[in-house]
Amino acid sequence: IFYCEHSNPNLRNMIIIDTQWLIKLFATLITIKHSWIKEGTLLKSNLIHLWPPSLLPEDLHEYFILLFQWFDLIFPIPTPNNQSQMFIVPSKLPFVIPVNCLIDWSKICEIL
């Protein structure tokens, strides 16, 4: 049993009885290879591919985004005009900076 006693009202008192299921969700971001996380970045719109409704209903995605942020598995990236929310997935970052980096870090730093 996993019990989340968190100050965020969306996570407060979250209880997950099937911890193997939770581990399976973690694995979708940490260990499983797929093309939806590119160079350590994940578009929020791609979560439907990582978490199909049979694994996690779409109306629960926001709760699990918060939970994954709480565990420091993903970090939100500010985007200009909030067009499409993106996340950094540290476990999927490349060991070297790619030549054709998906993110222009200088612009990210300007936003922050």
PDB file of N, CA, C and O in Angstrom, residues 3-15 63:
ATOM      1  N   TYR A   3       0.680   5.328   0.547  1.00  0.00           N
ATOM      2  CA  TYR A   3      -0.140   6.415   1.070  1.00  0.00           C
ATOM      3  C   TYR A   3       0.631   7.709   0.920  1.00  0.00           C
ATOM      4  O   TYR A   3       1.771   7.813   1.366  1.00  0.00           O
ATOM      5  N   CYS A   4       0.027   8.695   0.274  1.00  0.00           N
ATOM      6  CA  CYS A   4       0.683   9.977   0.037  1.00  0.00           C
ATOM      7  C   CYS A   4       0.062  11.033   0.951  1.00  0.00           C
ATOM      8  O   CYS A   4      -1.069  11.460   0.734  1.00  0.00           O
ATOM      9  N   GLU A   5       0.826  11.428   1.955  1.00  0.00           N
ATOM     10  CA  GLU A   5       0.391  12.497   2.848  1.00  0.00           C
ATOM     11  C   GLU A   5       1.130  13.751   2.389  1.00  0.00           C
ATOM     12  O   GLU A   5       2.267  14.002   2.769  1.00  0.00           O
ATOM     13  N   HIS A   6       0.497  14.512   1.543  1.00  0.00           N
ATOM     14  CA  HIS A   6       1.132  15.635   0.866  1.00  0.00           C
ATOM     15  C   HIS A   6       0.362  16.911   1.146  1.00  0.00           C
ATOM     16  O   HIS A   6      -0.844  16.886   1.360  1.00  0.00           O
ATOM     17  N   SER A   7       1.057  18.039   1.109  1.00  0.00           N
ATOM     18  CA  SER A   7       0.387  19.320   1.346  1.00  0.00           C
ATOM     19  C   SER A   7      -0.477  19.757   0.167  1.00  0.00           C
ATOM     20  O   SER A   7      -1.406  20.544   0.332  1.00  0.00           O
ATOM     21  N   ASN A   8      -0.185  19.255  -1.023  1.00  0.00           N
ATOM     22  CA  ASN A   8      -0.994  19.582  -2.194  1.00  0.00           C
ATOM     23  C   ASN A   8      -2.357  18.906  -2.062  1.00  0.00           C
ATOM     24  O   ASN A   8      -2.425  17.684  -1.898  1.00  0.00           O
ATOM     25  N   PRO A   9      -3.454  19.668  -2.135  1.00  0.00           N
ATOM     26  CA  PRO A   9      -4.778  19.059  -1.953  1.00  0.00           C
ATOM     27  C   PRO A   9      -5.111  17.990  -2.991  1.00  0.00           C
ATOM     28  O   PRO A   9      -5.920  17.102  -2.723  1.00  0.00           O
ATOM     29  N   ASN A  10      -4.481  18.053  -4.164  1.00  0.00           N
ATOM     30  CA  ASN A  10      -4.742  17.034  -5.183  1.00  0.00           C
ATOM     31  C   ASN A  10      -4.059  15.710  -4.875  1.00  0.00           C
ATOM     32  O   ASN A  10      -4.430  14.679  -5.425  1.00  0.00           O
ATOM     33  N   LEU A  11      -3.037  15.748  -4.033  1.00  0.00           N
ATOM     34  CA  LEU A  11      -2.328  14.521  -3.669  1.00  0.00           C
ATOM     35  C   LEU A  11      -2.620  14.080  -2.241  1.00  0.00           C
ATOM     36  O   LEU A  11      -2.330  12.945  -1.880  1.00  0.00           O
ATOM     37  N   ARG A  12      -3.168  14.972  -1.480  1.00  0.00           N
ATOM     38  CA  ARG A  12      -3.413  14.668  -0.063  1.00  0.00           C
ATOM     39  C   ARG A  12      -4.261  13.419   0.080  1.00  0.00           C
ATOM     40  O   ARG A  12      -5.288  13.263  -0.555  1.00  0.00           O
ATOM     41  N   ASN A  13      -3.763  12.527   0.883  1.00  0.00           N
ATOM     42  CA  ASN A  13      -4.472  11.292   1.212  1.00  0.00           C
ATOM     43  C   ASN A  13      -4.668  10.348   0.033  1.00  0.00           C
ATOM     44  O   ASN A  13      -5.585   9.538   0.032  1.00  0.00           O
ATOM     45  N   MET A  14      -3.816  10.452  -0.980  1.00  0.00           N
ATOM     46  CA  MET A  14      -3.869   9.503  -2.087  1.00  0.00           C
ATOM     47  C   MET A  14      -3.420   8.135  -1.578  1.00  0.00           C
ATOM     48  O   MET A  14      -2.401   8.026  -0.904  1.00  0.00           O
ATOM     49  N   ILE A  15      -4.193   7.130  -1.873  1.00  0.00           N
ATOM     50  CA  ILE A  15      -3.860   5.765  -1.480  1.00  0.00           C
ATOM     51  C   ILE A  15      -3.853   4.895  -2.732  1.00  0.00           C
ATOM     52  O   ILE A  15      -4.809   4.899  -3.501  1.00  0.00           O
ATOM     53  N   TYR A  63      -3.147  14.112 -11.671  1.00  0.00           N
ATOM     54  CA  TYR A  63      -2.748  13.663 -10.337  1.00  0.00           C
ATOM     55  C   TYR A  63      -1.387  12.977 -10.376  1.00  0.00           C
ATOM     56  O   TYR A  63      -0.539  13.193  -9.513  1.00  0.00           O
TER      57      TYR A  63
END
